[in-house]
């Protein structure tokens, strides 16, 4: 019989009926439920199973955790970039307010009554970031990450906390190109802060310098004088620092003098700048009048 049972197909084996097995399992389940609810007899088993399943749970949740970490990193980077722009804007505005205060202190009471206490940064300003510097030995330019979509236009001045950096010369919907004050194509109406003498500053022939040309040989300008924007023409607000005079060359034979200055702005040190959104169209006619009054080089 044992040999017959070993070779007999399972379909024909005899054992406990399925109903009996079900009844035994139901009784066992009820006993386990009752015992666990009253005496927590299955708590060690539950802990062991949780320990075994924990690595599998972590593996299943790993993609979700990675996505959350990437999102947190991106949000933190955007927050830091926004805070840096806000801090840089605040530094620039505070520096310009201090410079304007020095200019107002140098003016007499009558000029104060005529001009009033006017903030030099009353124009709306846009914070821009340098994308790259074009590799050109002749033109000194910077390309920013904002353009006509943000309201930038050719002719608008670019400043930092040191003073005038340059002027927008070309824009696209997404970028803007600025020529520095040391570029030969840039000319700015300026004045001497000490005595109010109005002049025109040009990009210098020497790298990193600006020049004040066509001065009378006896013009009241000397080394150490601070040059600021005069506001003539309307593009550059009055009182923005431009340069400090380093050298004055006087030619008694020709009757003219030339001054060389060091720019007060340092575009090579920073990535963020302010672009002042002045009314370029209204100021263009005034600028043309200023340029037409410039003495002819051939004279």
PDB file of C-alpha atoms in Angstrom:
ATOM      1  CA  UNK A   1       0.000   0.000   0.000  1.00  0.00           C
ATOM      2  CA  UNK A   2       2.737   2.635   0.746  1.00  0.00           C
ATOM      3  CA  UNK A   3       4.274   1.918  -2.640  1.00  0.00           C
ATOM      4  CA  UNK A   4       0.875   2.255  -4.288  1.00  0.00           C
ATOM      5  CA  UNK A   5       0.245   5.543  -2.437  1.00  0.00           C
ATOM      6  CA  UNK A   6       3.613   6.886  -3.529  1.00  0.00           C
ATOM      7  CA  UNK A   7       2.848   6.177  -7.149  1.00  0.00           C
ATOM      8  CA  UNK A   8      -0.844   7.032  -7.002  1.00  0.00           C
ATOM      9  CA  UNK A   9      -1.706  10.362  -8.684  1.00  0.00           C
ATOM     10  CA  UNK A  10      -2.485  13.214  -6.310  1.00  0.00           C
ATOM     11  CA  UNK A  11      -5.985  13.495  -7.714  1.00  0.00           C
ATOM     12  CA  UNK A  12      -6.851  10.118  -6.235  1.00  0.00           C
ATOM     13  CA  UNK A  13      -5.020  10.414  -2.921  1.00  0.00           C
ATOM     14  CA  UNK A  14      -7.082  10.437   0.176  1.00  0.00           C
ATOM     15  CA  UNK A  15      -6.672  12.954   2.987  1.00  0.00           C
ATOM     16  CA  UNK A  16      -8.531  15.618   4.888  1.00  0.00           C
ATOM     17  CA  UNK A  17     -11.393  17.205   2.948  1.00  0.00           C
ATOM     18  CA  UNK A  18     -11.000  20.797   1.806  1.00  0.00           C
ATOM     19  CA  UNK A  19     -13.790  21.873   4.133  1.00  0.00           C
ATOM     20  CA  UNK A  20     -11.901  20.483   7.116  1.00  0.00           C
ATOM     21  CA  UNK A  21      -8.724  22.265   6.087  1.00  0.00           C
ATOM     22  CA  UNK A  22     -10.665  25.539   5.736  1.00  0.00           C
ATOM     23  CA  UNK A  23     -12.195  25.069   9.167  1.00  0.00           C
ATOM     24  CA  UNK A  24      -8.772  24.437  10.725  1.00  0.00           C
ATOM     25  CA  UNK A  25      -7.324  27.548   9.077  1.00  0.00           C
ATOM     26  CA  UNK A  26     -10.273  29.687  10.184  1.00  0.00           C
ATOM     27  CA  UNK A  27      -9.910  28.480  13.774  1.00  0.00           C
ATOM     28  CA  UNK A  28      -6.152  29.089  13.647  1.00  0.00           C
ATOM     29  CA  UNK A  29      -6.684  32.599  12.254  1.00  0.00           C
ATOM     30  CA  UNK A  30      -9.220  33.446  14.922  1.00  0.00           C
ATOM     31  CA  UNK A  31      -6.905  32.147  17.613  1.00  0.00           C
ATOM     32  CA  UNK A  32      -4.011  34.237  16.283  1.00  0.00           C
ATOM     33  CA  UNK A  33      -6.205  37.340  16.051  1.00  0.00           C
ATOM     34  CA  UNK A  34      -7.493  36.860  19.579  1.00  0.00           C
ATOM     35  CA  UNK A  35      -4.077  36.110  21.005  1.00  0.00           C
ATOM     36  CA  UNK A  36      -2.441  39.054  19.255  1.00  0.00           C
ATOM     37  CA  UNK A  37      -5.147  41.478  20.344  1.00  0.00           C
ATOM     38  CA  UNK A  38      -4.964  40.368  23.979  1.00  0.00           C
ATOM     39  CA  UNK A  39      -1.315  39.363  24.534  1.00  0.00           C
ATOM     40  CA  UNK A  40       0.495  40.718  21.394  1.00  0.00           C
ATOM     41  CA  UNK A  41       1.989  37.317  20.715  1.00  0.00           C
ATOM     42  CA  UNK A  42       2.697  38.219  17.068  1.00  0.00           C
ATOM     43  CA  UNK A  43       4.590  41.448  17.821  1.00  0.00           C
ATOM     44  CA  UNK A  44       8.074  39.832  17.504  1.00  0.00           C
ATOM     45  CA  UNK A  45       7.027  38.257  14.214  1.00  0.00           C
ATOM     46  CA  UNK A  46       5.693  41.601  12.977  1.00  0.00           C
ATOM     47  CA  UNK A  47       8.969  43.343  13.887  1.00  0.00           C
ATOM     48  CA  UNK A  48      11.044  40.697  12.170  1.00  0.00           C
ATOM     49  CA  UNK A  49       8.965  40.942   9.022  1.00  0.00           C
ATOM     50  CA  UNK A  50       9.238  44.764   9.024  1.00  0.00           C
ATOM     51  CA  UNK A  51      13.031  44.523   9.338  1.00  0.00           C
ATOM     52  CA  UNK A  52      13.177  42.123   6.415  1.00  0.00           C
ATOM     53  CA  UNK A  53      10.892  44.278   4.259  1.00  0.00           C
ATOM     54  CA  UNK A  54      12.576  47.614   5.068  1.00  0.00           C
ATOM     55  CA  UNK A  55      15.311  47.403   2.346  1.00  0.00           C
ATOM     56  CA  UNK A  56      12.662  46.602  -0.254  1.00  0.00           C
ATOM     57  CA  UNK A  57      10.546  49.557   0.911  1.00  0.00           C
ATOM     58  CA  UNK A  58      13.526  51.919   0.613  1.00  0.00           C
ATOM     59  CA  UNK A  59      14.329  50.571  -2.836  1.00  0.00           C
ATOM     60  CA  UNK A  60      10.771  51.209  -3.996  1.00  0.00           C
ATOM     61  CA  UNK A  61      10.793  54.772  -2.544  1.00  0.00           C
ATOM     62  CA  UNK A  62      14.243  55.644  -3.911  1.00  0.00           C
ATOM     63  CA  UNK A  63      12.998  57.257  -7.190  1.00  0.00           C
ATOM     64  CA  UNK A  64      10.566  59.443  -5.251  1.00  0.00           C
ATOM     65  CA  UNK A  65      13.310  60.545  -2.838  1.00  0.00           C
ATOM     66  CA  UNK A  66      15.658  61.397  -5.709  1.00  0.00           C
ATOM     67  CA  UNK A  67      12.993  63.526  -7.405  1.00  0.00           C
ATOM     68  CA  UNK A  68      12.298  65.358  -4.138  1.00  0.00           C
ATOM     69  CA  UNK A  69      16.004  66.073  -3.577  1.00  0.00           C
ATOM     70  CA  UNK A  70      16.447  67.432  -7.096  1.00  0.00           C
ATOM     71  CA  UNK A  71      13.388  69.678  -6.708  1.00  0.00           C
ATOM     72  CA  UNK A  72      14.656  70.965  -3.351  1.00  0.00           C
ATOM     73  CA  UNK A  73      18.074  71.724  -4.845  1.00  0.00           C
ATOM     74  CA  UNK A  74      16.554  73.618  -7.775  1.00  0.00           C
ATOM     75  CA  UNK A  75      14.284  75.629  -5.482  1.00  0.00           C
ATOM     76  CA  UNK A  76      17.216  76.509  -3.224  1.00  0.00           C
ATOM     77  CA  UNK A  77      19.350  77.607  -6.201  1.00  0.00           C
ATOM     78  CA  UNK A  78      16.543  79.848  -7.533  1.00  0.00           C
ATOM     79  CA  UNK A  79      16.028  81.372  -4.097  1.00  0.00           C
ATOM     80  CA  UNK A  80      19.747  82.121  -3.683  1.00  0.00           C
ATOM     81  CA  UNK A  81      19.928  83.703  -7.158  1.00  0.00           C
ATOM     82  CA  UNK A  82      16.893  85.904  -6.430  1.00  0.00           C
ATOM     83  CA  UNK A  83      18.324  87.018  -3.089  1.00  0.00           C
ATOM     84  CA  UNK A  84      21.696  87.820  -4.674  1.00  0.00           C
ATOM     85  CA  UNK A  85      20.024  90.033  -7.308  1.00  0.00           C
ATOM     86  CA  UNK A  86      18.035  91.837  -4.616  1.00  0.00           C
ATOM     87  CA  UNK A  87      21.130  92.414  -2.471  1.00  0.00           C
ATOM     88  CA  UNK A  88      23.178  93.643  -5.436  1.00  0.00           C
ATOM     89  CA  UNK A  89      20.392  96.033  -6.437  1.00  0.00           C
ATOM     90  CA  UNK A  90      20.221  97.370  -2.881  1.00  0.00           C
ATOM     91  CA  UNK A  91      23.994  97.906  -2.750  1.00  0.00           C
ATOM     92  CA  UNK A  92      23.997  99.792  -6.050  1.00  0.00           C
ATOM     93  CA  UNK A  93      21.062 102.009  -5.092  1.00  0.00           C
ATOM     94  CA  UNK A  94      22.527 102.833  -1.678  1.00  0.00           C
ATOM     95  CA  UNK A  95      25.892 103.723  -3.244  1.00  0.00           C
ATOM     96  CA  UNK A  96      24.237 106.013  -5.799  1.00  0.00           C
ATOM     97  CA  UNK A  97      22.172 107.737  -3.102  1.00  0.00           C
ATOM     98  CA  UNK A  98      25.358 108.413  -1.117  1.00  0.00           C
ATOM     99  CA  UNK A  99      27.101 109.862  -4.191  1.00  0.00           C
ATOM    100  CA  UNK A 100      24.113 112.057  -4.968  1.00  0.00           C
ATOM    101  CA  UNK A 101      24.178 113.328  -1.382  1.00  0.00           C
ATOM    102  CA  UNK A 102      27.817 114.389  -1.830  1.00  0.00           C
ATOM    103  CA  UNK A 103      26.912 116.256  -5.007  1.00  0.00           C
ATOM    104  CA  UNK A 104      24.027 118.069  -3.312  1.00  0.00           C
ATOM    105  CA  UNK A 105      26.324 119.065  -0.427  1.00  0.00           C
ATOM    106  CA  UNK A 106      28.716 120.687  -2.931  1.00  0.00           C
ATOM    107  CA  UNK A 107      25.960 122.777  -4.550  1.00  0.00           C
ATOM    108  CA  UNK A 108      24.897 126.102  -3.099  1.00  0.00           C
ATOM    109  CA  UNK A 109      21.514 126.879  -1.589  1.00  0.00           C
ATOM    110  CA  UNK A 110      20.231 128.564  -4.735  1.00  0.00           C
ATOM    111  CA  UNK A 111      20.838 125.489  -6.878  1.00  0.00           C
ATOM    112  CA  UNK A 112      19.119 123.369  -4.260  1.00  0.00           C
ATOM    113  CA  UNK A 113      16.027 125.572  -4.432  1.00  0.00           C
ATOM    114  CA  UNK A 114      16.017 125.408  -8.220  1.00  0.00           C
ATOM    115  CA  UNK A 115      16.672 121.719  -8.589  1.00  0.00           C
ATOM    116  CA  UNK A 116      15.133 120.419  -5.387  1.00  0.00           C
ATOM    117  CA  UNK A 117      16.105 117.263  -3.626  1.00  0.00           C
ATOM    118  CA  UNK A 118      15.761 114.779  -6.489  1.00  0.00           C
ATOM    119  CA  UNK A 119      16.828 111.184  -6.307  1.00  0.00           C
ATOM    120  CA  UNK A 120      19.234 110.312  -9.126  1.00  0.00           C
ATOM    121  CA  UNK A 121      17.710 106.850  -9.292  1.00  0.00           C
ATOM    122  CA  UNK A 122      14.119 107.951  -9.777  1.00  0.00           C
ATOM    123  CA  UNK A 123      14.083 105.992 -13.060  1.00  0.00           C
ATOM    124  CA  UNK A 124      13.011 102.379 -13.023  1.00  0.00           C
ATOM    125  CA  UNK A 125      16.023 100.063 -13.044  1.00  0.00           C
ATOM    126  CA  UNK A 126      16.421  96.482 -14.268  1.00  0.00           C
ATOM    127  CA  UNK A 127      18.926  94.079 -12.710  1.00  0.00           C
ATOM    128  CA  UNK A 128      20.963  92.306 -15.397  1.00  0.00           C
ATOM    129  CA  UNK A 129      23.591  89.570 -15.264  1.00  0.00           C
ATOM    130  CA  UNK A 130      26.622  89.186 -17.529  1.00  0.00           C
ATOM    131  CA  UNK A 131      26.300  86.276 -19.939  1.00  0.00           C
ATOM    132  CA  UNK A 132      29.726  86.672 -21.530  1.00  0.00           C
ATOM    133  CA  UNK A 133      32.305  89.213 -22.662  1.00  0.00           C
ATOM    134  CA  UNK A 134      32.896  89.234 -26.435  1.00  0.00           C
ATOM    135  CA  UNK A 135      36.570  88.501 -27.222  1.00  0.00           C
ATOM    136  CA  UNK A 136      37.362  91.724 -29.067  1.00  0.00           C
ATOM    137  CA  UNK A 137      40.585  93.643 -28.457  1.00  0.00           C
ATOM    138  CA  UNK A 138      39.220  96.864 -30.003  1.00  0.00           C
ATOM    139  CA  UNK A 139      35.688  97.088 -28.550  1.00  0.00           C
ATOM    140  CA  UNK A 140      35.071  96.666 -24.830  1.00  0.00           C
ATOM    141  CA  UNK A 141      31.611  95.144 -24.495  1.00  0.00           C
ATOM    142  CA  UNK A 142      29.463  93.064 -22.129  1.00  0.00           C
ATOM    143  CA  UNK A 143      26.450  90.924 -23.065  1.00  0.00           C
ATOM    144  CA  UNK A 144      23.626  90.689 -20.510  1.00  0.00           C
ATOM    145  CA  UNK A 145      20.900  88.109 -19.980  1.00  0.00           C
ATOM    146  CA  UNK A 146      17.952  90.483 -20.535  1.00  0.00           C
ATOM    147  CA  UNK A 147      16.762  92.365 -23.604  1.00  0.00           C
ATOM    148  CA  UNK A 148      13.841  94.160 -25.197  1.00  0.00           C
ATOM    149  CA  UNK A 149      11.301  91.866 -23.514  1.00  0.00           C
ATOM    150  CA  UNK A 150      12.326  93.405 -20.192  1.00  0.00           C
ATOM    151  CA  UNK A 151      12.132  96.952 -21.596  1.00  0.00           C
ATOM    152  CA  UNK A 152      15.807  97.506 -22.448  1.00  0.00           C
ATOM    153  CA  UNK A 153      16.708  99.708 -25.421  1.00  0.00           C
ATOM    154  CA  UNK A 154      19.883 101.114 -27.017  1.00  0.00           C
ATOM    155  CA  UNK A 155      21.142 104.219 -25.243  1.00  0.00           C
ATOM    156  CA  UNK A 156      20.161 103.228 -21.696  1.00  0.00           C
ATOM    157  CA  UNK A 157      22.972 103.672 -19.127  1.00  0.00           C
ATOM    158  CA  UNK A 158      24.455 100.773 -17.155  1.00  0.00           C
ATOM    159  CA  UNK A 159      25.700 101.410 -13.596  1.00  0.00           C
ATOM    160  CA  UNK A 160      27.075  99.614 -10.569  1.00  0.00           C
ATOM    161  CA  UNK A 161      27.781 100.837  -7.042  1.00  0.00           C
ATOM    162  CA  UNK A 162      30.976 102.524  -8.255  1.00  0.00           C
ATOM    163  CA  UNK A 163      29.316 104.600 -10.967  1.00  0.00           C
ATOM    164  CA  UNK A 164      28.697 104.499 -14.716  1.00  0.00           C
ATOM    165  CA  UNK A 165      29.693 101.191 -16.322  1.00  0.00           C
ATOM    166  CA  UNK A 166      28.645 101.890 -19.905  1.00  0.00           C
ATOM    167  CA  UNK A 167      25.718 102.180 -22.265  1.00  0.00           C
ATOM    168  CA  UNK A 168      23.434  99.730 -24.066  1.00  0.00           C
ATOM    169  CA  UNK A 169      24.273  99.731 -27.789  1.00  0.00           C
ATOM    170  CA  UNK A 170      22.357  96.714 -29.131  1.00  0.00           C
ATOM    171  CA  UNK A 171      19.409  94.618 -27.919  1.00  0.00           C
ATOM    172  CA  UNK A 172      17.638  91.415 -28.893  1.00  0.00           C
ATOM    173  CA  UNK A 173      14.450  90.045 -27.315  1.00  0.00           C
ATOM    174  CA  UNK A 174      16.523  88.001 -24.833  1.00  0.00           C
ATOM    175  CA  UNK A 175      19.925  89.774 -24.556  1.00  0.00           C
ATOM    176  CA  UNK A 176      21.513  93.218 -24.561  1.00  0.00           C
ATOM    177  CA  UNK A 177      25.028  94.341 -25.473  1.00  0.00           C
ATOM    178  CA  UNK A 178      26.636  97.237 -23.613  1.00  0.00           C
ATOM    179  CA  UNK A 179      29.736  99.261 -24.493  1.00  0.00           C
ATOM    180  CA  UNK A 180      31.865 100.201 -21.487  1.00  0.00           C
ATOM    181  CA  UNK A 181      32.778 103.813 -20.741  1.00  0.00           C
ATOM    182  CA  UNK A 182      36.324 102.993 -21.872  1.00  0.00           C
ATOM    183  CA  UNK A 183      35.052 102.030 -25.344  1.00  0.00           C
ATOM    184  CA  UNK A 184      35.957 104.534 -28.061  1.00  0.00           C
ATOM    185  CA  UNK A 185      32.351 104.706 -29.278  1.00  0.00           C
ATOM    186  CA  UNK A 186      31.007 105.980 -25.935  1.00  0.00           C
ATOM    187  CA  UNK A 187      30.797 109.674 -25.058  1.00  0.00           C
ATOM    188  CA  UNK A 188      29.168 110.988 -21.868  1.00  0.00           C
ATOM    189  CA  UNK A 189      28.293 114.569 -20.843  1.00  0.00           C
ATOM    190  CA  UNK A 190      30.070 115.091 -17.507  1.00  0.00           C
ATOM    191  CA  UNK A 191      31.108 117.805 -15.105  1.00  0.00           C
ATOM    192  CA  UNK A 192      33.760 118.324 -12.450  1.00  0.00           C
ATOM    193  CA  UNK A 193      32.224 117.706  -9.032  1.00  0.00           C
ATOM    194  CA  UNK A 194      34.483 120.315  -7.403  1.00  0.00           C
ATOM    195  CA  UNK A 195      33.511 123.311  -9.543  1.00  0.00           C
ATOM    196  CA  UNK A 196      30.686 122.184 -11.876  1.00  0.00           C
ATOM    197  CA  UNK A 197      32.729 122.590 -15.088  1.00  0.00           C
ATOM    198  CA  UNK A 198      30.838 120.774 -17.881  1.00  0.00           C
ATOM    199  CA  UNK A 199      32.820 118.509 -20.222  1.00  0.00           C
ATOM    200  CA  UNK A 200      32.485 115.528 -22.562  1.00  0.00           C
ATOM    201  CA  UNK A 201      34.175 112.244 -21.595  1.00  0.00           C
ATOM    202  CA  UNK A 202      35.241 109.740 -24.252  1.00  0.00           C
ATOM    203  CA  UNK A 203      36.626 106.233 -24.250  1.00  0.00           C
ATOM    204  CA  UNK A 204      40.390 106.651 -24.029  1.00  0.00           C
ATOM    205  CA  UNK A 205      43.075 105.592 -26.453  1.00  0.00           C
ATOM    206  CA  UNK A 206      44.766 103.904 -23.508  1.00  0.00           C
ATOM    207  CA  UNK A 207      43.176 100.602 -22.398  1.00  0.00           C
ATOM    208  CA  UNK A 208      40.948 100.995 -19.363  1.00  0.00           C
ATOM    209  CA  UNK A 209      41.049 104.819 -19.383  1.00  0.00           C
ATOM    210  CA  UNK A 210      38.703 107.652 -20.332  1.00  0.00           C
ATOM    211  CA  UNK A 211      39.647 111.040 -21.737  1.00  0.00           C
ATOM    212  CA  UNK A 212      38.297 114.576 -21.488  1.00  0.00           C
ATOM    213  CA  UNK A 213      39.328 116.345 -24.689  1.00  0.00           C
ATOM    214  CA  UNK A 214      39.153 119.819 -26.208  1.00  0.00           C
ATOM    215  CA  UNK A 215      39.712 121.657 -22.947  1.00  0.00           C
ATOM    216  CA  UNK A 216      41.027 125.175 -22.804  1.00  0.00           C
ATOM    217  CA  UNK A 217      44.644 125.246 -21.701  1.00  0.00           C
ATOM    218  CA  UNK A 218      43.674 127.205 -18.576  1.00  0.00           C
ATOM    219  CA  UNK A 219      40.631 125.043 -17.724  1.00  0.00           C
ATOM    220  CA  UNK A 220      40.113 124.540 -13.986  1.00  0.00           C
ATOM    221  CA  UNK A 221      40.758 120.798 -13.845  1.00  0.00           C
ATOM    222  CA  UNK A 222      43.474 119.021 -11.899  1.00  0.00           C
ATOM    223  CA  UNK A 223      44.587 115.594 -10.788  1.00  0.00           C
ATOM    224  CA  UNK A 224      42.294 114.004  -8.214  1.00  0.00           C
ATOM    225  CA  UNK A 225      39.131 115.739  -9.436  1.00  0.00           C
ATOM    226  CA  UNK A 226      36.015 113.546  -9.504  1.00  0.00           C
ATOM    227  CA  UNK A 227      34.038 113.508 -12.751  1.00  0.00           C
ATOM    228  CA  UNK A 228      30.276 112.863 -12.553  1.00  0.00           C
ATOM    229  CA  UNK A 229      27.494 112.894 -15.129  1.00  0.00           C
ATOM    230  CA  UNK A 230      26.054 116.341 -15.758  1.00  0.00           C
ATOM    231  CA  UNK A 231      22.594 115.244 -16.891  1.00  0.00           C
ATOM    232  CA  UNK A 232      22.915 117.148 -20.179  1.00  0.00           C
ATOM    233  CA  UNK A 233      21.181 115.245 -22.975  1.00  0.00           C
ATOM    234  CA  UNK A 234      18.857 113.316 -20.683  1.00  0.00           C
ATOM    235  CA  UNK A 235      20.331 109.848 -21.156  1.00  0.00           C
ATOM    236  CA  UNK A 236      22.555 109.798 -18.067  1.00  0.00           C
ATOM    237  CA  UNK A 237      20.976 111.147 -14.861  1.00  0.00           C
ATOM    238  CA  UNK A 238      22.997 113.874 -13.152  1.00  0.00           C
ATOM    239  CA  UNK A 239      25.385 112.960 -10.365  1.00  0.00           C
ATOM    240  CA  UNK A 240      26.468 109.441 -11.359  1.00  0.00           C
ATOM    241  CA  UNK A 241      30.219 108.953 -10.688  1.00  0.00           C
ATOM    242  CA  UNK A 242      32.247 108.411 -13.852  1.00  0.00           C
ATOM    243  CA  UNK A 243      35.989 108.706 -13.217  1.00  0.00           C
ATOM    244  CA  UNK A 244      38.770 110.289 -11.205  1.00  0.00           C
ATOM    245  CA  UNK A 245      41.304 112.467 -13.037  1.00  0.00           C
ATOM    246  CA  UNK A 246      44.791 110.947 -13.034  1.00  0.00           C
ATOM    247  CA  UNK A 247      46.681 113.203 -15.419  1.00  0.00           C
ATOM    248  CA  UNK A 248      46.180 116.581 -17.121  1.00  0.00           C
ATOM    249  CA  UNK A 249      48.193 117.437 -20.248  1.00  0.00           C
ATOM    250  CA  UNK A 250      48.272 121.126 -21.254  1.00  0.00           C
ATOM    251  CA  UNK A 251      49.572 122.215 -24.661  1.00  0.00           C
ATOM    252  CA  UNK A 252      50.244 125.962 -24.611  1.00  0.00           C
ATOM    253  CA  UNK A 253      51.118 125.944 -28.310  1.00  0.00           C
ATOM    254  CA  UNK A 254      47.694 124.715 -29.418  1.00  0.00           C
ATOM    255  CA  UNK A 255      45.818 126.289 -26.534  1.00  0.00           C
ATOM    256  CA  UNK A 256      44.071 123.019 -25.611  1.00  0.00           C
ATOM    257  CA  UNK A 257      44.370 120.541 -22.750  1.00  0.00           C
ATOM    258  CA  UNK A 258      43.518 116.876 -22.284  1.00  0.00           C
ATOM    259  CA  UNK A 259      42.733 114.971 -19.101  1.00  0.00           C
ATOM    260  CA  UNK A 260      43.015 111.214 -18.570  1.00  0.00           C
ATOM    261  CA  UNK A 261      40.890 109.552 -15.925  1.00  0.00           C
ATOM    262  CA  UNK A 262      40.441 106.192 -14.205  1.00  0.00           C
ATOM    263  CA  UNK A 263      36.829 104.880 -14.265  1.00  0.00           C
ATOM    264  CA  UNK A 264      35.252 104.523 -10.834  1.00  0.00           C
ATOM    265  CA  UNK A 265      33.108 101.561 -11.873  1.00  0.00           C
ATOM    266  CA  UNK A 266      34.636  98.103 -11.912  1.00  0.00           C
ATOM    267  CA  UNK A 267      32.706  95.908 -14.375  1.00  0.00           C
ATOM    268  CA  UNK A 268      35.416  93.248 -14.239  1.00  0.00           C
ATOM    269  CA  UNK A 269      34.622  92.561 -10.572  1.00  0.00           C
ATOM    270  CA  UNK A 270      30.867  91.941 -10.709  1.00  0.00           C
ATOM    271  CA  UNK A 271      28.287  89.924 -12.613  1.00  0.00           C
ATOM    272  CA  UNK A 272      25.181  91.957 -11.785  1.00  0.00           C
ATOM    273  CA  UNK A 273      24.484  95.546 -12.848  1.00  0.00           C
ATOM    274  CA  UNK A 274      21.604  98.010 -13.112  1.00  0.00           C
ATOM    275  CA  UNK A 275      20.221  99.340 -16.388  1.00  0.00           C
ATOM    276  CA  UNK A 276      18.354 102.640 -15.950  1.00  0.00           C
ATOM    277  CA  UNK A 277      15.232 102.722 -18.126  1.00  0.00           C
ATOM    278  CA  UNK A 278      15.407 106.331 -19.296  1.00  0.00           C
ATOM    279  CA  UNK A 279      13.247 107.754 -22.096  1.00  0.00           C
ATOM    280  CA  UNK A 280      15.710 107.212 -24.941  1.00  0.00           C
ATOM    281  CA  UNK A 281      13.532 108.737 -27.666  1.00  0.00           C
ATOM    282  CA  UNK A 282      13.002 111.976 -25.791  1.00  0.00           C
ATOM    283  CA  UNK A 283      16.670 112.236 -24.854  1.00  0.00           C
ATOM    284  CA  UNK A 284      18.007 111.458 -28.336  1.00  0.00           C
ATOM    285  CA  UNK A 285      17.336 114.966 -29.663  1.00  0.00           C
ATOM    286  CA  UNK A 286      19.105 116.500 -26.655  1.00  0.00           C
ATOM    287  CA  UNK A 287      22.047 114.150 -27.142  1.00  0.00           C
ATOM    288  CA  UNK A 288      22.381 115.147 -30.780  1.00  0.00           C
ATOM    289  CA  UNK A 289      22.499 118.794 -29.756  1.00  0.00           C
ATOM    290  CA  UNK A 290      25.284 118.057 -27.272  1.00  0.00           C
ATOM    291  CA  UNK A 291      27.303 116.137 -29.873  1.00  0.00           C
ATOM    292  CA  UNK A 292      26.813 118.865 -32.467  1.00  0.00           C
ATOM    293  CA  UNK A 293      28.244 121.420 -30.027  1.00  0.00           C
ATOM    294  CA  UNK A 294      31.459 119.373 -29.691  1.00  0.00           C
ATOM    295  CA  UNK A 295      34.466 121.194 -31.245  1.00  0.00           C
ATOM    296  CA  UNK A 296      35.705 119.808 -34.545  1.00  0.00           C
ATOM    297  CA  UNK A 297      38.842 117.709 -34.132  1.00  0.00           C
ATOM    298  CA  UNK A 298      40.346 119.295 -37.218  1.00  0.00           C
ATOM    299  CA  UNK A 299      40.317 122.748 -35.640  1.00  0.00           C
TER     300      UNK A 299
END
